GROMACS .gro file of C-alpha atoms in nm:
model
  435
    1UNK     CA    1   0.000   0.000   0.000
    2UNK     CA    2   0.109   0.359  -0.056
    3UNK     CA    3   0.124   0.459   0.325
    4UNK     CA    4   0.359   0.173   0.415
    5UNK     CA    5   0.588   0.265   0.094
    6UNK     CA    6   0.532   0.611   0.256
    7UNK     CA    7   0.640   0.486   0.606
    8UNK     CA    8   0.951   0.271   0.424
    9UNK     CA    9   1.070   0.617   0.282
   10UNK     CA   10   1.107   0.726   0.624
   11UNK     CA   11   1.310   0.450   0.708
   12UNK     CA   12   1.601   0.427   0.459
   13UNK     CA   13   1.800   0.708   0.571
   14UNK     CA   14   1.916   0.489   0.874
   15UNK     CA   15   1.798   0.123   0.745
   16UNK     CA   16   2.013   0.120   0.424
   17UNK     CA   17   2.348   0.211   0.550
   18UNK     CA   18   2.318  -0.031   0.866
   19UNK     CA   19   2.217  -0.315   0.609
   20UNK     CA   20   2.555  -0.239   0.427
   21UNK     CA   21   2.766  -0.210   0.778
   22UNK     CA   22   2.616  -0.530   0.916
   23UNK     CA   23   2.635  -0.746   0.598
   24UNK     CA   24   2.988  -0.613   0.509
   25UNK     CA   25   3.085  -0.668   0.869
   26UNK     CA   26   2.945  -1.065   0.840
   27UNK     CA   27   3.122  -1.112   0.508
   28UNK     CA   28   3.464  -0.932   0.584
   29UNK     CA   29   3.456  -1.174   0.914
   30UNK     CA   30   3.380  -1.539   0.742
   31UNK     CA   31   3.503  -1.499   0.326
   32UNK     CA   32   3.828  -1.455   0.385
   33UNK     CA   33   3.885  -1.710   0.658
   34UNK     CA   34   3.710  -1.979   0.407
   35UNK     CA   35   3.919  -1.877   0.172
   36UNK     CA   36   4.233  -1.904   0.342
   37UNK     CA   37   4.096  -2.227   0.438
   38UNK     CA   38   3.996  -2.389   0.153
   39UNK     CA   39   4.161  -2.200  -0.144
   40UNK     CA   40   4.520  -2.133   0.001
   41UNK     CA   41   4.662  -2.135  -0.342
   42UNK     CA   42   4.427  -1.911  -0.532
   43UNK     CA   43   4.663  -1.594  -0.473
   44UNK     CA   44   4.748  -1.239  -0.610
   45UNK     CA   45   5.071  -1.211  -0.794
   46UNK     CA   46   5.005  -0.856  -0.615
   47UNK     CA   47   5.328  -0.813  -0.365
   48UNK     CA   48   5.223  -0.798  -0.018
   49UNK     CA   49   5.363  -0.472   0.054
   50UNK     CA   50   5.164  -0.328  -0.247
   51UNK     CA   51   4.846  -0.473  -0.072
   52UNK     CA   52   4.902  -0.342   0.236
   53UNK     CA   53   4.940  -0.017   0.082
   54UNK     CA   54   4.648  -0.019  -0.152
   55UNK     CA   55   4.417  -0.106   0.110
   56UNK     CA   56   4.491   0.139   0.412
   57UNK     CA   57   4.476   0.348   0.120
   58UNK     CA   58   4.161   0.293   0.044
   59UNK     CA   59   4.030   0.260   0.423
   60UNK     CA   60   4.181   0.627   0.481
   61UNK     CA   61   4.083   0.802   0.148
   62UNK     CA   62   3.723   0.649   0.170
   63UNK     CA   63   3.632   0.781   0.549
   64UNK     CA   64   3.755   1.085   0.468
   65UNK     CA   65   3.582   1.079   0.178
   66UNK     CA   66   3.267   0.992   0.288
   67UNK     CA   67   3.291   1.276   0.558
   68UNK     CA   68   3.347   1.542   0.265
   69UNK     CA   69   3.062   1.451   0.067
   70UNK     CA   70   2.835   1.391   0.270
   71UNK     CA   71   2.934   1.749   0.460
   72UNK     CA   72   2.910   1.911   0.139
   73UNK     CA   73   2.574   1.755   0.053
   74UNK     CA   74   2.411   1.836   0.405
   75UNK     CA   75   2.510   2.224   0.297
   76UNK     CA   76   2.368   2.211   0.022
   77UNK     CA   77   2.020   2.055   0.095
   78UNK     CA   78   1.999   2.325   0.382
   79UNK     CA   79   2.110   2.601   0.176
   80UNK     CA   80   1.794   2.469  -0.092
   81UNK     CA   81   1.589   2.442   0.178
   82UNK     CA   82   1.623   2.816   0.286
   83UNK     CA   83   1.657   2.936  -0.056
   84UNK     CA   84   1.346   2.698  -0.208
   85UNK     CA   85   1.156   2.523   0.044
   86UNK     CA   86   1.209   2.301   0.361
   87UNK     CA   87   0.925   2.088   0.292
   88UNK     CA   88   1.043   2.020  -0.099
   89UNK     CA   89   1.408   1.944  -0.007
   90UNK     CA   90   1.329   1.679   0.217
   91UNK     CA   91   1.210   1.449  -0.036
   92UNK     CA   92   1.549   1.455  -0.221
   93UNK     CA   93   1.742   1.377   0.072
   94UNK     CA   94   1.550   1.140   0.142
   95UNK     CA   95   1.655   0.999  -0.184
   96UNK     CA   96   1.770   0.575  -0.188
   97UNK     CA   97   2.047   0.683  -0.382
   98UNK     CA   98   2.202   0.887  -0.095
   99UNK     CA   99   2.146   0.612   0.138
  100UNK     CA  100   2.287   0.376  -0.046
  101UNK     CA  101   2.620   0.609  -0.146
  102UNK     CA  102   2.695   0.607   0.247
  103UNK     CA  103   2.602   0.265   0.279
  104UNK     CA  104   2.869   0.116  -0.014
  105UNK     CA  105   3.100   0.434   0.117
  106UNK     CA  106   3.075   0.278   0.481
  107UNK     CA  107   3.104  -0.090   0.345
  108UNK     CA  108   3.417  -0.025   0.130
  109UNK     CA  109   3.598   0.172   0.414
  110UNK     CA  110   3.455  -0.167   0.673
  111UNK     CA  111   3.581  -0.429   0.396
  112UNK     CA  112   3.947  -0.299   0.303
  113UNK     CA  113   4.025  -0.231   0.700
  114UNK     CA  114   3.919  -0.598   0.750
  115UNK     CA  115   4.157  -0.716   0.438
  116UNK     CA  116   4.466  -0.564   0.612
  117UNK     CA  117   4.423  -0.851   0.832
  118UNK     CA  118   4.453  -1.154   0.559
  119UNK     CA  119   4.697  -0.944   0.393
  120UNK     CA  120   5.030  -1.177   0.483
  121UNK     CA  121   4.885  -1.394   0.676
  122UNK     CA  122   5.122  -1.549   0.915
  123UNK     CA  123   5.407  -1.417   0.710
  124UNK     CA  124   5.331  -1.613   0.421
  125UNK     CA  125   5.349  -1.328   0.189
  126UNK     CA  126   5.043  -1.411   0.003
  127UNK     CA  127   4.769  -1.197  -0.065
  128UNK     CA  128   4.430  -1.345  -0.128
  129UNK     CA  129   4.273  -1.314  -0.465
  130UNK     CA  130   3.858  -1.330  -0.486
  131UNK     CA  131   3.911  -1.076  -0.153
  132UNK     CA  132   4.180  -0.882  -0.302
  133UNK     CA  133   3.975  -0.811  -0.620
  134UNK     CA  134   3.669  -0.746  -0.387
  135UNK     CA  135   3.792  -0.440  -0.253
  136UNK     CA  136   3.847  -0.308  -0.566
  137UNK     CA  137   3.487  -0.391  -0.685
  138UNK     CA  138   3.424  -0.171  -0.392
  139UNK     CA  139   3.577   0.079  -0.509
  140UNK     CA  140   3.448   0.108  -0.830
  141UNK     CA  141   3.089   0.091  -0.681
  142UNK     CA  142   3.171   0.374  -0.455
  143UNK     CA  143   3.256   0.578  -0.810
  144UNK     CA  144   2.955   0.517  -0.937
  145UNK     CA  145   2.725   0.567  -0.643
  146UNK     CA  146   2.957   0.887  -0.621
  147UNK     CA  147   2.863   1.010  -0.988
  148UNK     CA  148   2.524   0.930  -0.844
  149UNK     CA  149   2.508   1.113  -0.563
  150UNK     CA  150   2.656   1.441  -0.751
  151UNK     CA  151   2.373   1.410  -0.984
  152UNK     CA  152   2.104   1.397  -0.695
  153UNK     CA  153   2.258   1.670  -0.582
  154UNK     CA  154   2.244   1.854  -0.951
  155UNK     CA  155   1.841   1.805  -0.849
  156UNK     CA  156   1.842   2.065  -0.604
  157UNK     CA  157   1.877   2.348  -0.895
  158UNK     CA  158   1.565   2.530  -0.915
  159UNK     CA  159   1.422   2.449  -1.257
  160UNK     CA  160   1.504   2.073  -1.158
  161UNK     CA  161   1.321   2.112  -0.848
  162UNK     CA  162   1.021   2.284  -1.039
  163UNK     CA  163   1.032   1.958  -1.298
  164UNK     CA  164   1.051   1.753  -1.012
  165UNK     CA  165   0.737   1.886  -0.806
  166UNK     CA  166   0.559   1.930  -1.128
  167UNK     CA  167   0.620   1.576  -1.219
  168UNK     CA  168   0.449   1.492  -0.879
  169UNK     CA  169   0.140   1.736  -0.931
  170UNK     CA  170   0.075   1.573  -1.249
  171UNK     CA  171   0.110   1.238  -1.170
  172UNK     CA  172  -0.144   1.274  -0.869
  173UNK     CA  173  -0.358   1.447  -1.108
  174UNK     CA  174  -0.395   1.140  -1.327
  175UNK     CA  175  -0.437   0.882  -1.030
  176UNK     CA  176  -0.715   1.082  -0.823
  177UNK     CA  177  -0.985   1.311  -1.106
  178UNK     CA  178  -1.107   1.150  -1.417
  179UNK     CA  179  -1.164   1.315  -1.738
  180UNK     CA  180  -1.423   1.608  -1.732
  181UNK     CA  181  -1.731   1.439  -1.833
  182UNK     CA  182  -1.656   1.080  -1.845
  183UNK     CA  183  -1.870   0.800  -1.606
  184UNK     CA  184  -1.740   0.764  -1.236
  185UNK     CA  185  -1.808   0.666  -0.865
  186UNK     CA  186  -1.810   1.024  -0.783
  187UNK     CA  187  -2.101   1.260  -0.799
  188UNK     CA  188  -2.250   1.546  -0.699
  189UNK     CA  189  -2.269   1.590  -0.331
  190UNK     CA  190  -2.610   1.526  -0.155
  191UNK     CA  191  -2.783   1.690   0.136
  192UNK     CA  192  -2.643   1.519   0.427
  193UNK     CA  193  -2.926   1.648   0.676
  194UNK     CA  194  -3.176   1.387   0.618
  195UNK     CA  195  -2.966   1.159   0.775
  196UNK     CA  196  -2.909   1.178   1.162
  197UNK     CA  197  -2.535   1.179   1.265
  198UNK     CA  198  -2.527   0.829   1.465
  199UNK     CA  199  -2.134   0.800   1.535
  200UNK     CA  200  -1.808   1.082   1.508
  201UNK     CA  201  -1.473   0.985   1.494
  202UNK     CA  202  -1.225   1.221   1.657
  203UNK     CA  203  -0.836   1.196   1.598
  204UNK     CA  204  -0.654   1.130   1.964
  205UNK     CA  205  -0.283   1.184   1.980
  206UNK     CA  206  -0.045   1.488   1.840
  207UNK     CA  207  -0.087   1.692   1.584
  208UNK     CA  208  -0.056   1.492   1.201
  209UNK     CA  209  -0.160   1.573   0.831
  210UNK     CA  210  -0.379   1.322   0.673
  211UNK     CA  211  -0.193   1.186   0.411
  212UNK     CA  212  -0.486   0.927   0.222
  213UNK     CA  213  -0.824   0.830   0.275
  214UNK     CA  214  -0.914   0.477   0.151
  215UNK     CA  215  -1.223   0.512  -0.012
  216UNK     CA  216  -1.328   0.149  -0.125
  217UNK     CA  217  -1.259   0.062   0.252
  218UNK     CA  218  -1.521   0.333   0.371
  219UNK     CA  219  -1.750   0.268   0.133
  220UNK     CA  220  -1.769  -0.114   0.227
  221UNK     CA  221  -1.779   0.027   0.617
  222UNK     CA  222  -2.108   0.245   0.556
  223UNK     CA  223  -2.284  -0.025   0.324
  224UNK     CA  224  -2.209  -0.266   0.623
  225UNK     CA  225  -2.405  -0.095   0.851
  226UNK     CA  226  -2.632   0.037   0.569
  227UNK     CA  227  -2.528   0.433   0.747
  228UNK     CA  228  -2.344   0.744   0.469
  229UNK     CA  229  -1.987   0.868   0.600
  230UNK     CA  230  -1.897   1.212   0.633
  231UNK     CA  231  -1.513   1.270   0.585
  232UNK     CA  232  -1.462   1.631   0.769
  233UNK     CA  233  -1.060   1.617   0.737
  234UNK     CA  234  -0.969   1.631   0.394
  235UNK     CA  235  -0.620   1.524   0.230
  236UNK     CA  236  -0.368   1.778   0.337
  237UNK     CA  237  -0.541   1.925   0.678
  238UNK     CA  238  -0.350   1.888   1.023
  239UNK     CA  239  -0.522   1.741   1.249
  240UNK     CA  240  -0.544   1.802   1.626
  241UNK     CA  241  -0.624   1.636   1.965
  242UNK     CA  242  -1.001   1.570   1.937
  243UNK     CA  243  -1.048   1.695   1.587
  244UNK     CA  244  -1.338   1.535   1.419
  245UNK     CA  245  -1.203   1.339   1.160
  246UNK     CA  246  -1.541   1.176   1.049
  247UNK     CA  247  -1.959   1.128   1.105
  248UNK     CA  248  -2.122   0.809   1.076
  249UNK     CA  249  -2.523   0.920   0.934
  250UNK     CA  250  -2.742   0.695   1.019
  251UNK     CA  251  -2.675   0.282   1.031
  252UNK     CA  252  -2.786   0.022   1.188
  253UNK     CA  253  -2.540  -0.018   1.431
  254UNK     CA  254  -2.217   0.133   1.519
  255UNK     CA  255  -1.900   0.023   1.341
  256UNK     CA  256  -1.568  -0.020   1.460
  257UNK     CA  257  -1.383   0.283   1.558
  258UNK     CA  258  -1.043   0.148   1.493
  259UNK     CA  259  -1.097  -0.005   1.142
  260UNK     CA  260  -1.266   0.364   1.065
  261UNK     CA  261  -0.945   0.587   1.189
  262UNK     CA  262  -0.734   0.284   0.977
  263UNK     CA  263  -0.932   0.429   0.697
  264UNK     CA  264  -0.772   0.771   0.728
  265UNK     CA  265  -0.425   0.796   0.677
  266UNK     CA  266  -0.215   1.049   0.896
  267UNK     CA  267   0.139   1.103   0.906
  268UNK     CA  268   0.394   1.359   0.992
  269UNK     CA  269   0.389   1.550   0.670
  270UNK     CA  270   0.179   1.598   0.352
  271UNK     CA  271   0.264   1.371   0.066
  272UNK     CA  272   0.178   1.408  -0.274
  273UNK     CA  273  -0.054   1.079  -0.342
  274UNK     CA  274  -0.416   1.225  -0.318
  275UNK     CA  275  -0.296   1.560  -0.270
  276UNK     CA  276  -0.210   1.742  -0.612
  277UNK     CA  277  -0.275   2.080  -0.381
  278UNK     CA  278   0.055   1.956  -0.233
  279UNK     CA  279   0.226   2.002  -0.525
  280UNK     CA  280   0.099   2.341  -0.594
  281UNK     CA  281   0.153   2.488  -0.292
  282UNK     CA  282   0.541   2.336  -0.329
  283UNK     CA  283   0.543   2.529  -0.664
  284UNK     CA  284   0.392   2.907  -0.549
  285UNK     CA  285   0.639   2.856  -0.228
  286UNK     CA  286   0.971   2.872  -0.479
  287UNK     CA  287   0.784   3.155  -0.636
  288UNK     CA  288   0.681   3.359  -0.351
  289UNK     CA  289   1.052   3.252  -0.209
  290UNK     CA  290   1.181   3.416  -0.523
  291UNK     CA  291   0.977   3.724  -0.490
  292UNK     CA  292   1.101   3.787  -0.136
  293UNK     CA  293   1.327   4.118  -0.088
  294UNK     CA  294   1.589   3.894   0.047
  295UNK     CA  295   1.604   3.713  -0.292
  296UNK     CA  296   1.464   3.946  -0.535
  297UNK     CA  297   1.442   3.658  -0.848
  298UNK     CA  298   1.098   3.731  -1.059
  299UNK     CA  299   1.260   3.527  -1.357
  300UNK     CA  300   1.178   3.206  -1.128
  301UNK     CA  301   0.877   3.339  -1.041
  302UNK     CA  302   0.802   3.305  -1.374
  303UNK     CA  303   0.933   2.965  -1.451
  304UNK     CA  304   0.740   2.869  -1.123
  305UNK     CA  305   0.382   2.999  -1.321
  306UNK     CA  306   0.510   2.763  -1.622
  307UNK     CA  307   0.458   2.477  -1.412
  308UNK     CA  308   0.137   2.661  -1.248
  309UNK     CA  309   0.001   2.687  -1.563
  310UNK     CA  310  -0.011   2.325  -1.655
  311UNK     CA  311  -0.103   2.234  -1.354
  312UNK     CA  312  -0.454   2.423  -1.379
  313UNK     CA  313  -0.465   2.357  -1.713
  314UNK     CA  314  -0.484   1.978  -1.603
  315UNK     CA  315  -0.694   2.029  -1.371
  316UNK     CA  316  -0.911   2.197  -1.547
  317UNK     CA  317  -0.979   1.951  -1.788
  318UNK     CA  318  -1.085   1.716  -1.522
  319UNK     CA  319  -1.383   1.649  -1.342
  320UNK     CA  320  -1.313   1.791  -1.015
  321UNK     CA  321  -1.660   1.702  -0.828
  322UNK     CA  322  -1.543   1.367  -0.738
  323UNK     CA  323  -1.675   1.435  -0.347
  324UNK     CA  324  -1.945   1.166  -0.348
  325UNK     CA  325  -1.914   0.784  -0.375
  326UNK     CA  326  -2.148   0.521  -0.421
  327UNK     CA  327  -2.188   0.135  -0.314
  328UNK     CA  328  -2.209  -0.112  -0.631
  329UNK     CA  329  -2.610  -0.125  -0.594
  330UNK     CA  330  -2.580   0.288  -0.691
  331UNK     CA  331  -2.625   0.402  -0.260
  332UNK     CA  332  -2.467   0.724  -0.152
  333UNK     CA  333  -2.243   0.532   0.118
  334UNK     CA  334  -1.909   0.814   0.137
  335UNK     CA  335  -1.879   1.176   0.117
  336UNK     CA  336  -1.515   1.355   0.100
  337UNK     CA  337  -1.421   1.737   0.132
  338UNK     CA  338  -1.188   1.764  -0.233
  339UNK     CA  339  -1.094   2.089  -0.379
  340UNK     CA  340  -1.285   2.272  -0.612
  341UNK     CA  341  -1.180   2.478  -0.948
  342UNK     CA  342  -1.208   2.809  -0.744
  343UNK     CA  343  -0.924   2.659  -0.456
  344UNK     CA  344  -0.742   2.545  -0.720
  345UNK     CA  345  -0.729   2.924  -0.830
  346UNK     CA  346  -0.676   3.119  -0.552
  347UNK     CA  347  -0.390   2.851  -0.434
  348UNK     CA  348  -0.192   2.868  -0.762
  349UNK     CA  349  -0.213   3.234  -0.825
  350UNK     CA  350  -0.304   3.467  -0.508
  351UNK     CA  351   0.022   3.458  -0.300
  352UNK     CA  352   0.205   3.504  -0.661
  353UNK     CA  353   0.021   3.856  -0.745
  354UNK     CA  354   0.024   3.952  -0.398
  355UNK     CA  355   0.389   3.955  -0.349
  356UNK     CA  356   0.463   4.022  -0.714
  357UNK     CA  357   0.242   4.316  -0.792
  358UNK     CA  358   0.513   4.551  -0.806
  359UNK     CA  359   0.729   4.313  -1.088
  360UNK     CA  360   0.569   4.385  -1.475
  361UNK     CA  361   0.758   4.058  -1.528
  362UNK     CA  362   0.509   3.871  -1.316
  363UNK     CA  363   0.205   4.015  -1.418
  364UNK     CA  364   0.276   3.984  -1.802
  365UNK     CA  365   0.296   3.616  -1.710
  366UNK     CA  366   0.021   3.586  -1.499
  367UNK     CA  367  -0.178   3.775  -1.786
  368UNK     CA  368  -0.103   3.539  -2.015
  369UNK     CA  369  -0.180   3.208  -1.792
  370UNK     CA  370  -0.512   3.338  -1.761
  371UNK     CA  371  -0.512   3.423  -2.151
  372UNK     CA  372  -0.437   3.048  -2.191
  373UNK     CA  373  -0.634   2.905  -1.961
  374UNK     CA  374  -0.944   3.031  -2.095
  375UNK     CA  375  -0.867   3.001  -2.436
  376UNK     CA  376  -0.776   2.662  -2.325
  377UNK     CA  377  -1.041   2.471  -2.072
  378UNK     CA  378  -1.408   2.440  -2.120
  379UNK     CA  379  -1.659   2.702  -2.074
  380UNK     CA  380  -1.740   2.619  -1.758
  381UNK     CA  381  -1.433   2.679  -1.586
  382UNK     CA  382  -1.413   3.053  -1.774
  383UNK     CA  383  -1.618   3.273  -1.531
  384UNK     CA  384  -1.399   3.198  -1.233
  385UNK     CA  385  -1.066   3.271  -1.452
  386UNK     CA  386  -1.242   3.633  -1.578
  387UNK     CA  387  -1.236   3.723  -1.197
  388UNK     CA  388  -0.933   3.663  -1.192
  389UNK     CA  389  -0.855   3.824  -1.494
  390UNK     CA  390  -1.022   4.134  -1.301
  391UNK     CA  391  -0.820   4.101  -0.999
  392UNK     CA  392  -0.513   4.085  -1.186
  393UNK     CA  393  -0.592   4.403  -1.360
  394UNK     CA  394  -0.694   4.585  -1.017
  395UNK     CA  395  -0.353   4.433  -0.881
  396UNK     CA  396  -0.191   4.555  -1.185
  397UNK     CA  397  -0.357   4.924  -1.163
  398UNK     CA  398  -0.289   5.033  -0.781
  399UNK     CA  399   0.085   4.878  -0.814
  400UNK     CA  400   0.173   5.110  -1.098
  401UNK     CA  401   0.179   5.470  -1.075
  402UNK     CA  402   0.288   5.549  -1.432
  403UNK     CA  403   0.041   5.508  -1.758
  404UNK     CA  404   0.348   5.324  -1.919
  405UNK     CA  405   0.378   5.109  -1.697
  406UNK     CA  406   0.022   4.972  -1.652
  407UNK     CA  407   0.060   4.944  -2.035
  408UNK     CA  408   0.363   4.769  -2.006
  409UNK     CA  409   0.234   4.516  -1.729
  410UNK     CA  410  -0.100   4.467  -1.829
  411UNK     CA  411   0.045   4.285  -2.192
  412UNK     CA  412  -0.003   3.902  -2.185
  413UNK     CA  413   0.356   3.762  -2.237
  414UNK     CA  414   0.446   3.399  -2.180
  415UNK     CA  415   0.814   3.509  -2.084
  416UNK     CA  416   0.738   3.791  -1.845
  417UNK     CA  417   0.970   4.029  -2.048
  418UNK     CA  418   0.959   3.860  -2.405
  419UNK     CA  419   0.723   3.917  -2.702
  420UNK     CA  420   0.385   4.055  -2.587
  421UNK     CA  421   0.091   3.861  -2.748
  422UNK     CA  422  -0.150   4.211  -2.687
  423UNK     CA  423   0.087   4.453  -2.778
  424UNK     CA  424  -0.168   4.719  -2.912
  425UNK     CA  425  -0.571   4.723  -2.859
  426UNK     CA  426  -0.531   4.506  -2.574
  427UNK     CA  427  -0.285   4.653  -2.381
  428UNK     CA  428  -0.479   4.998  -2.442
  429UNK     CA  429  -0.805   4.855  -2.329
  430UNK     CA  430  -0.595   4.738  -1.998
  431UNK     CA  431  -0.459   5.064  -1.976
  432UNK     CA  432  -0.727   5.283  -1.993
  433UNK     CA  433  -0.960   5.054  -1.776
  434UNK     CA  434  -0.708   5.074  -1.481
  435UNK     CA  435  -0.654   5.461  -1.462
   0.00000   0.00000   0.00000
């Protein structure tokens, strides 16, 4: 299930590298002794004194290696997550690959110590070969999962980390709303009030996010007891000591209160599975970073409203009314708080024209999102974007003093500061609307 992959995540940073100490540890401890054993001819034509040099040199170079790295890489995710986002950065440190670099770091440093022992053994001068070339297959692994571990690190550049969080949105996107218009277990929400709340389940404990809500497992609850669930937490909200996370309407009989809270998945943090608000608010946070007077960066403002802008226009084009859900005999057993087409807005784009009003970069951009999207999506999502095509324009005229500039930032233009789309008419209708 996607929680327990969720909760595995958690786990590698520490899991991985003790699987590589311990099993390195174990091998270094019985290999060599069977081989000494049992192969006592199969040697190097490696001198012993060579060996002995090769591997301390190894042992030294690759603790001290693995300190410098893995110092340089802790910098750098800190200095992301102050410049980008805390909550975005995590999920690239969290990153196998980095677990696994210290793991094979840790294991070749472990197995070339060990081989100084076998090196020579009882001054026989010999140096054993399958262990011999082992260390230097450790070696070459550490290379790799060094080339790796640069390139993971390559991820925390801005426009990666926009691809990356994009990636997400989209993806979650797909899984959770179907195509506008086509057949679905969702519908339209009913009037809860004829039914009489018979059961609420609170959440006890500290403060978590609810990460997933297992619908088919909810609906099979209510059409046991023949009752309609409320969900009142939806994906994304922290919950609190005693916060309601759910009403049972109606039923025969109560159901159990632990397989219900099993039902709703809480964790530490917000993850992106049933959440593509996650991934939009991860997006307009690098943006409204970038905006900041400490930073002063509009031009990733505006590659952040790139990856806005598909975003909405996916969304858009799905059926975002998904809140009800029905048994297989066609019964309104579930209802679920999901965001609508207005949240959507007002998440992806408010924060960005508040704290950009005062860049024409930003609001050329923004101008032409909303150009797009309502060229773009169906009529019915078009009366919510000419709001916001009003606010923008009411942003756009108490920001700028000067009639050239409201010209200037009231064009639509898909680079901020490139080739205007409304370079005339439109940009004079803009103007004269906003003096």
């Amino acid at each position: 299930m996607k929680h327990s992959r969720q909760r595995w995540l958690k786990l590698t940073g520490w899991i991985i590298p003790l699987v590589y100490v311990v099993v390195t540890l174990v091998f270094a401890m019985v290999f060599p002794r069977l081989e000494h054993r049992f192969m006592p001819e199969l040697v190097s034509t490696l001198s012993a004194s060579s060996a002995v040099a090769i591997c301390s040199s190894i042992s030294s170079g690759m603790i001290a290696l693995t300190g410098i790295v893995f110092s340089l890489a802790f910098v750098m995710v800190q200095f992301s997550a102050t410049a980008y986002s805390p909550r975005l950065v995590l999920w690239v440190a969290r990153d196998p690959v980095v677990s696994h670099a210290l793991g094979v770091f840790s294991a070749t440093f472990l197995y070339a110590l060990i081989m100084l022992a076998w090196v020579d053994r009882g001054a026989s001068g010999k140096v054993p070969l399958i262990s011999g070339w082992l260390v230097f297959a450790l070696l070459i692994a550490s290379i790799g999962l060094f080339i790796a571990l640069i390139e993971r690190i390559g991820a925390l550049q801005v426009n990666r980390m926009l691809i990356f969080t994009g990636d997400q949105g989209r993806k979650a996107v797909d899984e959770l709303y179907p195509p506008d218009g086509s057949p679905g277990s969702g519908m339209e929400t009913p009037d809860l009030g004829r039914w009489p709340v018979t059961q609420t389940l609170a959440h006890v404990g500290r403060p978590q996010v609810i990460q997933a809500i297992h619908i088919e497992a909810l609906v099979e609850q209510a059409k046991k007891a023949d009752a309609v669930i409320e969900v009142l937490a939806a994906v994304g909200d922290t919950v609190l000591e005693l916060t309601p996370l759910l009403r049972v309407r109606g039923g025969r009989e109560p159901l159990d209160e632990g397989t219900l809270a099993a039902c709703i998945e809480a964790g530490d943090e917000r993850t992106f599975e049933q959440d593509p608000k996650y991934a939009l608010r991860l997006v307009v946070d690098i943006a409204i970073k970038a905006l900041s007077a400490a930073i002063n960066d509009p031009t990733t403002a505006v590659q952040a409203l790139d990856h806005i802008e598909d975003l909405l226009l996916r969304l858009g084009r799905r059926r975002l009314d998904i809140g009800a859900f029905q048994d297989r005999e066609g019964q309104i057993r579930l209802v679920v708080p999901f965001p609508t087409w207005d949240d959507f807005l007002l998440l992806g784009l408010d924060e960005i024209r508040a704290y950009g009003a005062g860049s024409v970069q930003v609001m050329r951009r923004m101008k032409a999102l909303i150009k797009n999207l309502t060229e773009t999506l169906p009529a019915g999502r078009h009366e919510a974007l000419k709001q916001w095509e009003q606010r923008l324009q009411g942003t756009i005229a108490r920001s700028f003093a000067d009639k050239q500039e409201k010209k200037d930032a009231s064009v639509a233009d898909r680079q901020g500061l490139g080739i205007g789309e409304d370079e005339t008419a439109e940009s004079e209708r803009h103007a004269n609307q906003a003096k």
